[in-house]
PDB file of C-alpha atoms in Angstrom:
ATOM      1  CA  MET A  61    -100.430  14.630  36.812  1.00 54.00           C
ATOM      2  CA  SER A  62    -104.031  13.905  37.189  1.00 80.00           C
ATOM      3  CA  LYS A  63    -105.865  11.355  34.997  1.00 90.00           C
ATOM      4  CA  ILE A  64    -107.587  13.955  32.717  1.00 94.00           C
ATOM      5  CA  CYS A  65    -107.525  13.757  28.813  1.00 96.00           C
ATOM      6  CA  GLN A  66    -105.937  16.928  27.572  1.00 95.00           C
ATOM      7  CA  ILE A  67    -108.080  16.851  24.176  1.00 96.00           C
ATOM      8  CA  THR A  68    -111.688  16.042  25.451  1.00 95.00           C
ATOM      9  CA  GLY A  69    -111.443  17.145  29.167  1.00 95.00           C
ATOM     10  CA  LYS A  70    -112.629  13.599  30.277  1.00 95.00           C
ATOM     11  CA  LYS A  71    -111.735  12.702  33.935  1.00 94.00           C
ATOM     12  CA  ALA A  72    -112.447   9.975  36.483  1.00 94.00           C
ATOM     13  CA  GLN A  73    -116.082   9.685  37.711  1.00 95.00           C
ATOM     14  CA  ILE A  74    -117.177   8.368  41.156  1.00 96.00           C
ATOM     15  CA  GLY A  75    -119.597   5.660  41.616  1.00 97.00           C
ATOM     16  CA  CYS A  76    -120.476   2.670  43.769  1.00 97.00           C
ATOM     17  CA  ASN A  77    -119.603  -1.101  43.863  1.00 97.00           C
ATOM     18  CA  VAL A  78    -122.776  -2.828  44.559  1.00 97.00           C
ATOM     19  CA  SER A  79    -122.565  -6.249  46.154  1.00 97.00           C
ATOM     20  CA  HIS A  80    -125.162  -9.107  45.982  1.00 98.00           C
ATOM     21  CA  SER A  81    -126.488  -7.836  49.324  1.00 97.00           C
ATOM     22  CA  LYS A  82    -126.895  -4.300  47.797  1.00 97.00           C
ATOM     23  CA  HIS A  83    -124.043  -2.965  50.153  1.00 98.00           C
ATOM     24  CA  ARG A  84    -122.539   0.123  48.322  1.00 97.00           C
ATOM     25  CA  THR A  85    -118.941   1.144  48.576  1.00 98.00           C
ATOM     26  CA  LYS A  86    -117.380   3.976  46.673  1.00 97.00           C
ATOM     27  CA  ARG A  87    -115.183   3.399  43.592  1.00 97.00           C
ATOM     28  CA  SER A  88    -113.929   5.401  40.638  1.00 95.00           C
ATOM     29  CA  PHE A  89    -114.387   4.929  37.062  1.00 95.00           C
ATOM     30  CA  ASP A  90    -110.936   5.797  35.438  1.00 94.00           C
ATOM     31  CA  VAL A  91    -110.522   7.121  31.943  1.00 94.00           C
ATOM     32  CA  ASN A  92    -109.119   4.958  29.232  1.00 94.00           C
ATOM     33  CA  LEU A  93    -105.906   7.256  29.027  1.00 95.00           C
ATOM     34  CA  PHE A  94    -102.729   7.012  26.952  1.00 92.00           C
ATOM     35  CA  SER A  95     -99.612   8.970  26.799  1.00 94.00           C
ATOM     36  CA  LYS A  96     -98.943   9.387  23.105  1.00 95.00           C
ATOM     37  CA  LYS A  97     -96.371  11.183  21.009  1.00 95.00           C
ATOM     38  CA  PHE A  98     -97.598  13.215  17.871  1.00 95.00           C
ATOM     39  CA  TYR A  99     -95.752  14.991  15.199  1.00 95.00           C
ATOM     40  CA  TYR A 100     -97.105  18.566  15.166  1.00 92.00           C
ATOM     41  CA  VAL A 101     -96.695  19.622  11.530  1.00 92.00           C
ATOM     42  CA  GLU A 102     -97.479  23.313  11.973  1.00 89.00           C
ATOM     43  CA  GLU A 103     -94.664  23.756  14.529  1.00 87.00           C
ATOM     44  CA  GLY A 104     -92.361  20.894  13.022  1.00 90.00           C
ATOM     45  CA  CYS A 105     -91.849  19.194  16.365  1.00 92.00           C
ATOM     46  CA  TRP A 106     -92.993  16.237  18.399  1.00 95.00           C
ATOM     47  CA  ILE A 107     -95.432  16.702  21.420  1.00 94.00           C
ATOM     48  CA  GLU A 108     -96.526  14.330  24.057  1.00 94.00           C
ATOM     49  CA  LEU A 109    -100.170  14.339  25.150  1.00 94.00           C
ATOM     50  CA  LYS A 110    -102.275  12.407  27.645  1.00 95.00           C
ATOM     51  CA  VAL A 111    -105.259  11.555  25.490  1.00 96.00           C
ATOM     52  CA  SER A 112    -108.304   9.130  26.004  1.00 96.00           C
ATOM     53  CA  ALA A 113    -109.470   6.760  23.391  1.00 96.00           C
ATOM     54  CA  ALA A 114    -112.167   9.196  22.477  1.00 96.00           C
ATOM     55  CA  GLY A 115    -109.470  11.892  22.116  1.00 96.00           C
ATOM     56  CA  LEU A 116    -107.519   9.747  19.747  1.00 96.00           C
ATOM     57  CA  ARG A 117    -110.632   9.205  17.579  1.00 96.00           C
ATOM     58  CA  LEU A 118    -111.271  13.004  17.586  1.00 96.00           C
ATOM     59  CA  ILE A 119    -107.573  13.758  16.475  1.00 96.00           C
ATOM     60  CA  ASN A 120    -107.986  11.069  13.692  1.00 96.00           C
ATOM     61  CA  LYS A 121    -111.222  12.764  12.593  1.00 97.00           C
ATOM     62  CA  VAL A 122    -110.454  16.435  12.634  1.00 96.00           C
ATOM     63  CA  GLY A 123    -106.538  16.593  12.863  1.00 95.00           C
ATOM     64  CA  LEU A 124    -104.137  17.419  15.605  1.00 95.00           C
ATOM     65  CA  ASP A 125    -104.117  21.177  14.945  1.00 94.00           C
ATOM     66  CA  ALA A 126    -107.934  21.478  15.025  1.00 95.00           C
ATOM     67  CA  ALA A 127    -108.212  19.264  18.154  1.00 96.00           C
ATOM     68  CA  LEU A 128    -105.584  21.306  19.961  1.00 95.00           C
ATOM     69  CA  LYS A 129    -107.188  24.499  19.062  1.00 95.00           C
ATOM     70  CA  GLN A 130    -110.653  23.193  20.133  1.00 95.00           C
ATOM     71  CA  ALA A 131    -109.228  21.915  23.491  1.00 95.00           C
ATOM     72  CA  VAL A 132    -107.572  25.312  24.240  1.00 94.00           C
ATOM     73  CA  SER A 133    -110.660  27.217  23.465  1.00 95.00           C
ATOM     74  CA  LYS A 134    -112.700  25.002  25.750  1.00 94.00           C
ATOM     75  CA  GLY A 135    -109.979  25.271  28.499  1.00 93.00           C
ATOM     76  CA  TYR A 136    -109.033  21.706  28.655  1.00 93.00           C
ATOM     77  CA  VAL A 137    -105.275  22.345  27.997  1.00 92.00           C
ATOM     78  CA  ASP A 138    -103.086  25.447  27.721  1.00 92.00           C
ATOM     79  CA  TRP A 139    -100.351  25.756  25.139  1.00 88.00           C
ATOM     80  CA  LYS A 140     -97.682  25.981  27.867  1.00 88.00           C
ATOM     81  CA  ASP A 141     -98.800  22.612  29.303  1.00 86.00           C
ATOM     82  CA  ILE A 142     -98.125  20.770  25.979  1.00 88.00           C
ATOM     83  CA  LYS A 143     -94.854  18.891  26.367  1.00 88.00           C
ATOM     84  CA  VAL A 144     -92.452  19.394  23.399  1.00 92.00           C
ATOM     85  CA  ILE A 145     -90.067  16.525  22.898  1.00 88.00           C
ATOM     86  CA  GLY A 146     -86.714  17.475  21.317  1.00 72.00           C
ATOM     87  CA  ASP A 147     -87.011  20.602  19.259  1.00 63.00           C
TER      88      ASP A 147
END
């Protein structure tokens, strides 16, 4: 899978390494991404998400259910793409 946060939609950005002589070479700025397990109370099961640090803060702030509904409405994740661990 690609390095995209399933909650915030953040993905890698492209930039340049700039040397002392101002020579520019392409590089990518990756997302601070984690594979985390959460207990989804509404469904009564464990799910696994790829979330960034900002996504973790958002889940702590508004709750897992609200964050998932917001991510689905914005198109960052689909319900069928959420990995359910052990029903």
